[in-house]
mmCIF file of C-alpha atoms in Angstrom:
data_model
loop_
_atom_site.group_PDB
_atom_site.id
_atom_site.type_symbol
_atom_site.label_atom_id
_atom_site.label_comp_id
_atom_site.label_asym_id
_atom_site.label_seq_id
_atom_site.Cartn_x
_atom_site.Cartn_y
_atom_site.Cartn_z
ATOM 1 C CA UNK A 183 6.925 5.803 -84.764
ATOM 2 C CA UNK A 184 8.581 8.278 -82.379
ATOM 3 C CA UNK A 185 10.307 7.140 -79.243
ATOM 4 C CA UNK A 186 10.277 9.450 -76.243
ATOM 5 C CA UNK A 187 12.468 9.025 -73.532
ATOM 6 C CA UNK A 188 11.197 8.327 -70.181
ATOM 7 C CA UNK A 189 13.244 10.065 -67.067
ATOM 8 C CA UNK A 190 12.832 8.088 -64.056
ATOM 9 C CA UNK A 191 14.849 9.437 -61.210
ATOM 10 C CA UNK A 192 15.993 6.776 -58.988
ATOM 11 C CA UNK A 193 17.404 6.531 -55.448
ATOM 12 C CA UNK A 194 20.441 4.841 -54.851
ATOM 13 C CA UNK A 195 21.890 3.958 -51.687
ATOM 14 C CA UNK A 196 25.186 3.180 -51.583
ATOM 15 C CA UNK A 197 28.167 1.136 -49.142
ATOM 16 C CA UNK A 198 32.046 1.777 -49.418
ATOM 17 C CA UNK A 199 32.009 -1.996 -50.657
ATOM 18 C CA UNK A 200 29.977 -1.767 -54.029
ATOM 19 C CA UNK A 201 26.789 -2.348 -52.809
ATOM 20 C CA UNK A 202 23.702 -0.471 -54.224
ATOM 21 C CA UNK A 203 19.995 -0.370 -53.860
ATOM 22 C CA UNK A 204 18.052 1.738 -56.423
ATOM 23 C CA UNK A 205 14.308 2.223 -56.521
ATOM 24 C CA UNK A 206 12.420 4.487 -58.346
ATOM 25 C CA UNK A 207 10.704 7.403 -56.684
ATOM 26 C CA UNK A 208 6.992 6.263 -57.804
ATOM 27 C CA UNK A 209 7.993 2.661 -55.953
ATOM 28 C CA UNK A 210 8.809 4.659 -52.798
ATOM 29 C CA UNK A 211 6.118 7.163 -52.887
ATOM 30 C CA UNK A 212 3.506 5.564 -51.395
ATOM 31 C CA UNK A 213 5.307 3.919 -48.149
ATOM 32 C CA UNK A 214 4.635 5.592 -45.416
ATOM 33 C CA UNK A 215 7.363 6.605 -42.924
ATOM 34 C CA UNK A 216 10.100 5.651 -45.300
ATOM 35 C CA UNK A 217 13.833 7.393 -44.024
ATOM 36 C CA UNK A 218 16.275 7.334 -46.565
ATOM 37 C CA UNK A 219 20.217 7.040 -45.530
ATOM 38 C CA UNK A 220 23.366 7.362 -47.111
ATOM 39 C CA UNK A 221 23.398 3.247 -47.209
ATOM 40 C CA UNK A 222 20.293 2.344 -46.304
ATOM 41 C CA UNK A 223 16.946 2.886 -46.172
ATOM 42 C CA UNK A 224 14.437 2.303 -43.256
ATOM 43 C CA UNK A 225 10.436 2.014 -43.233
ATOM 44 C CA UNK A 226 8.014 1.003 -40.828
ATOM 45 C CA UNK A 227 6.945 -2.870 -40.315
ATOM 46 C CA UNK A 228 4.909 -4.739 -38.066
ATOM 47 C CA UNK A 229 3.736 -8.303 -37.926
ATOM 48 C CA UNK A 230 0.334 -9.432 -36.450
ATOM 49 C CA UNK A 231 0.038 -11.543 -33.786
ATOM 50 C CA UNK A 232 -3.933 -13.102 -33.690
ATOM 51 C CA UNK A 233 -3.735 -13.104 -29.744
ATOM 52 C CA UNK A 234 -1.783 -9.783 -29.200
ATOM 53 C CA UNK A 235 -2.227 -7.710 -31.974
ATOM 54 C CA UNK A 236 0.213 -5.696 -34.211
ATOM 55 C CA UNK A 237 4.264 -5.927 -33.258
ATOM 56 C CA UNK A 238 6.160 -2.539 -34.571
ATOM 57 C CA UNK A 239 9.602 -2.813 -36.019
ATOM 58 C CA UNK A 240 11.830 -0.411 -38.343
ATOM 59 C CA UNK A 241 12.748 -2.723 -41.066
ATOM 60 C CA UNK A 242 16.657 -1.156 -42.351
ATOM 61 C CA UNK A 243 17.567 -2.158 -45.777
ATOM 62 C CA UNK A 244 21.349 -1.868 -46.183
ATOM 63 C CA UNK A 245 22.432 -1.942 -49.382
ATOM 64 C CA UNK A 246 24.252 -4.896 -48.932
ATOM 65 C CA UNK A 247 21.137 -6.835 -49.246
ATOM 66 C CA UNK A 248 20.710 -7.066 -45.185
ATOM 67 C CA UNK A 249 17.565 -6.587 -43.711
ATOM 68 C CA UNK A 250 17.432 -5.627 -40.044
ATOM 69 C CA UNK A 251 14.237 -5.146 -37.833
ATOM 70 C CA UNK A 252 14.811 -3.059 -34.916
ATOM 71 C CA UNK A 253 12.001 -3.727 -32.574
ATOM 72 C CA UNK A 254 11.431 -1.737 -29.354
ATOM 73 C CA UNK A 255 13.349 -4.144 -27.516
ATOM 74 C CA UNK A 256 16.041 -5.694 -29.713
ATOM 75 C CA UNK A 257 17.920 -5.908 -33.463
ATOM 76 C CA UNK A 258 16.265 -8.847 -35.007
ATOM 77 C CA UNK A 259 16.413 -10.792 -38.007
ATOM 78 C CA UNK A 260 13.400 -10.627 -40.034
ATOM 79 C CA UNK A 261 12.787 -14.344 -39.166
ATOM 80 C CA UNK A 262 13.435 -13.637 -35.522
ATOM 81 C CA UNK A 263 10.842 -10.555 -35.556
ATOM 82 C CA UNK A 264 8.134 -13.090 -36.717
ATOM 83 C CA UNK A 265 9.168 -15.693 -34.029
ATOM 84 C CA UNK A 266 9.428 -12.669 -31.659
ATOM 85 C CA UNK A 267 5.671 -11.457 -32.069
ATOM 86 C CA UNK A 268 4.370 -14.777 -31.091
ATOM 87 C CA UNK A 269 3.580 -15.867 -34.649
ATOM 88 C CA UNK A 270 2.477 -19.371 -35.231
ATOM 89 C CA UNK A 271 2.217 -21.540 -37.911
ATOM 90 C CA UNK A 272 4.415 -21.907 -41.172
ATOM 91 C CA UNK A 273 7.444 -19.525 -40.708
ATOM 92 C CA UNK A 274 6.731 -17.696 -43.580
ATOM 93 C CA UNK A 275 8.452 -13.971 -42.400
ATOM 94 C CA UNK A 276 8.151 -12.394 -46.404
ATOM 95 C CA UNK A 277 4.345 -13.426 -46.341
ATOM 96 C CA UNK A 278 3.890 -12.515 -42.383
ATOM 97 C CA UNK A 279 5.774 -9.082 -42.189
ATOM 98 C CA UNK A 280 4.187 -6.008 -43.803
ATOM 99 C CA UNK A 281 5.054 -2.347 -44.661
ATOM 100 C CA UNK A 282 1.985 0.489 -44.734
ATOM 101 C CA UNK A 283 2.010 1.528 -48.487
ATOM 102 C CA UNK A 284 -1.031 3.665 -49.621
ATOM 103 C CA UNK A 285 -2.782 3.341 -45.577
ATOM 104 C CA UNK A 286 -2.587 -0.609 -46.176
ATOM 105 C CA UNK A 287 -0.536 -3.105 -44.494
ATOM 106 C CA UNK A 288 0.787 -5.069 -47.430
ATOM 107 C CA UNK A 289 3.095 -8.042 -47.130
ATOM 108 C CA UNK A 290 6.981 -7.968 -48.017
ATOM 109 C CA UNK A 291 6.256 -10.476 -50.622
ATOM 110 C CA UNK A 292 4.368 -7.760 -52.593
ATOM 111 C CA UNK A 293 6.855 -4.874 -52.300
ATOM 112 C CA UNK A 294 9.849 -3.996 -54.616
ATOM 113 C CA UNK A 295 11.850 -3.737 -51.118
ATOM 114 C CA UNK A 296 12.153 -7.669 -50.958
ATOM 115 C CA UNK A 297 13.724 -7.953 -54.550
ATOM 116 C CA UNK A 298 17.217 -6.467 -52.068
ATOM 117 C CA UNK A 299 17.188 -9.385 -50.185
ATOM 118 C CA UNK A 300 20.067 -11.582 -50.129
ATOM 119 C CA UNK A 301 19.350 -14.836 -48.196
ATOM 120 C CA UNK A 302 22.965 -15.768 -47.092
ATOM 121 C CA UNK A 303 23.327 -12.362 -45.414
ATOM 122 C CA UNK A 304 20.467 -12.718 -43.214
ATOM 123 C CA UNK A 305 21.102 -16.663 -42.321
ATOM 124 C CA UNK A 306 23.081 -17.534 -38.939
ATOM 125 C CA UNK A 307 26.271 -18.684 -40.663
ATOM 126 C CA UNK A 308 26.646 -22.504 -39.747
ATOM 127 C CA UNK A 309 28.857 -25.179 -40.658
ATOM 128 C CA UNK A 310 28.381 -27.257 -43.241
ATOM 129 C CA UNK A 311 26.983 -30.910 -42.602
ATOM 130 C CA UNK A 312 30.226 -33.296 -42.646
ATOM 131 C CA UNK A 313 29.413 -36.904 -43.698
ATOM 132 C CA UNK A 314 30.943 -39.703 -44.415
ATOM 133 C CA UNK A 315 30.475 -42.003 -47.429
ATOM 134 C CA UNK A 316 30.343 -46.073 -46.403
ATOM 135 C CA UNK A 317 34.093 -47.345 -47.060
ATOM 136 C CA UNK A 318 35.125 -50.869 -48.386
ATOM 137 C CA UNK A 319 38.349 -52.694 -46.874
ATOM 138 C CA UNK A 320 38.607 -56.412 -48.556
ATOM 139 C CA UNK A 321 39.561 -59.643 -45.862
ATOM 140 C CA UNK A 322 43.029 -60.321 -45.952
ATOM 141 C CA UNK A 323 42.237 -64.321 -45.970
ATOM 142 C CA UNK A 324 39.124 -64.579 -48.378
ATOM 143 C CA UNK A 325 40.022 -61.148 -50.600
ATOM 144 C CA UNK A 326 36.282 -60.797 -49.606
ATOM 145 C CA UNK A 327 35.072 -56.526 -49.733
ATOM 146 C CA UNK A 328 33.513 -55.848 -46.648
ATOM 147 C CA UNK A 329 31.415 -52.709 -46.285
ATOM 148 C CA UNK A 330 31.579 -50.353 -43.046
ATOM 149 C CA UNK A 331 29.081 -48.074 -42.276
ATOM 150 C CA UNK A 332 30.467 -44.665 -41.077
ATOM 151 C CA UNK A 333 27.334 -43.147 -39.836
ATOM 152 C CA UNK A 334 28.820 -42.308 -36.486
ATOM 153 C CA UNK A 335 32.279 -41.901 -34.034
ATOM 154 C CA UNK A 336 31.863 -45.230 -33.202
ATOM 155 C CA UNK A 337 31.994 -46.689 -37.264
ATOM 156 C CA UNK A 338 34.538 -44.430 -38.242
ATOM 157 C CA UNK A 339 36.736 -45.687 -35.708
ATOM 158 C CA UNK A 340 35.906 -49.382 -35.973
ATOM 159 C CA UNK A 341 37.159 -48.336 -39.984
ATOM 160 C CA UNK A 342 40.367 -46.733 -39.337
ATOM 161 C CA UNK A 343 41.024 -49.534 -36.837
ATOM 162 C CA UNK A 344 40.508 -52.064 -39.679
ATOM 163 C CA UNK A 345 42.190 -49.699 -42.242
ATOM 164 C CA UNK A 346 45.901 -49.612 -39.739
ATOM 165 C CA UNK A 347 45.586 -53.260 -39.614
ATOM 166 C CA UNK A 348 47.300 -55.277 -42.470
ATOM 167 C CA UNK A 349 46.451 -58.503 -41.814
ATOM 168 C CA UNK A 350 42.530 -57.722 -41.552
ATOM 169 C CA UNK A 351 40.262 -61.054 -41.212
ATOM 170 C CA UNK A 352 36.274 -61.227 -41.816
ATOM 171 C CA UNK A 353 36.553 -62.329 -38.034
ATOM 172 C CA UNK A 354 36.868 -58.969 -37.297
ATOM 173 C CA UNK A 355 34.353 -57.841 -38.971
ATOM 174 C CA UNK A 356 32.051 -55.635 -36.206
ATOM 175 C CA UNK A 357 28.787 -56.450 -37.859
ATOM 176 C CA UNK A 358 28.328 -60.056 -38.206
ATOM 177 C CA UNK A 359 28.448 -60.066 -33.908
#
């Protein structure tokens, strides 16, 4: 059995920092209004709004993995563009958003341009939760271990109160009051 070998030419778009997005030409074909850059590439999106109608937006792929929507008025997020056409319900931006391939408006979801997407680029970069775990200091008099809650300012001070204090009684004890 003979093997022939299939040339695909591919576009690549790439950053100064390694990053590269490749598609085949058949995948970008059939999207209409598609721009291609020398890190990036940029295609027409819209999201529909039941009341209003259809919102625009230029949807820029970097090659990074970012995805940018430039709407008429502002640079959004592709989560912001869905909150900023009014849509309601589940905030489901890959399912809501859509790109004209072949005259048809076909969600993200269902396009080879979402397999680029990177979800820590695109998130608002936030700090991480800090919590505390509950802490045990044992009665100086009965050798009893008494449990402190730190769910708050108010128990983790009660705890490093206890904690400085050597001679620590169950009479001190802030939940038994």
């Amino acid at each position: 059995m003979a093997r022939t070998k299939r040339t695909v030419r591919r576009f690549v778009a790439r950053d100064e920092g390694g990053g590269v997005i490749r598609f085949t030409e058949e995948e970008l074909n059939n999207i209409s209004e598609l721009e291609r850059g020398p890190n990036y590439i940029e295609v027409t999106c819209g999201c529909t709004n039941k009341k209003y109608g259809d919102y625009i937006g230029k949807l820029r792929i970097s090659s990074f993995g970012h995805f940018k929507i430039t709407c008429t008025c502002m640079n959004l997020t592709p989560y912001a563009f869905e909150k900023h056409s009014g849509r309601e319900g589940a905030k489901n931006w890959k399912k809501h958003i859509w790109v004209i391939i072949n005259d048809k408006k076909v969600a993200l979801s269902k396009t080879v341009l979402i397999s680029y997407y990177k979800h820590s680029t695109n998130m608002v970069l936030s700090r991480p939760k800090q919590f505390h775990r509950d802490e045990f200091i044992s009665c100086s008099d009965c050798k009893k271990l008494r449990r402190f809650l730190l769910r708050d300012q108010v128990g983790c001070r009660t705890y490093h109160d206890a904690l400085a204090n050597k001679n620590w009684k169950c009479t001190d004890w802030p939940y038994d009051k």
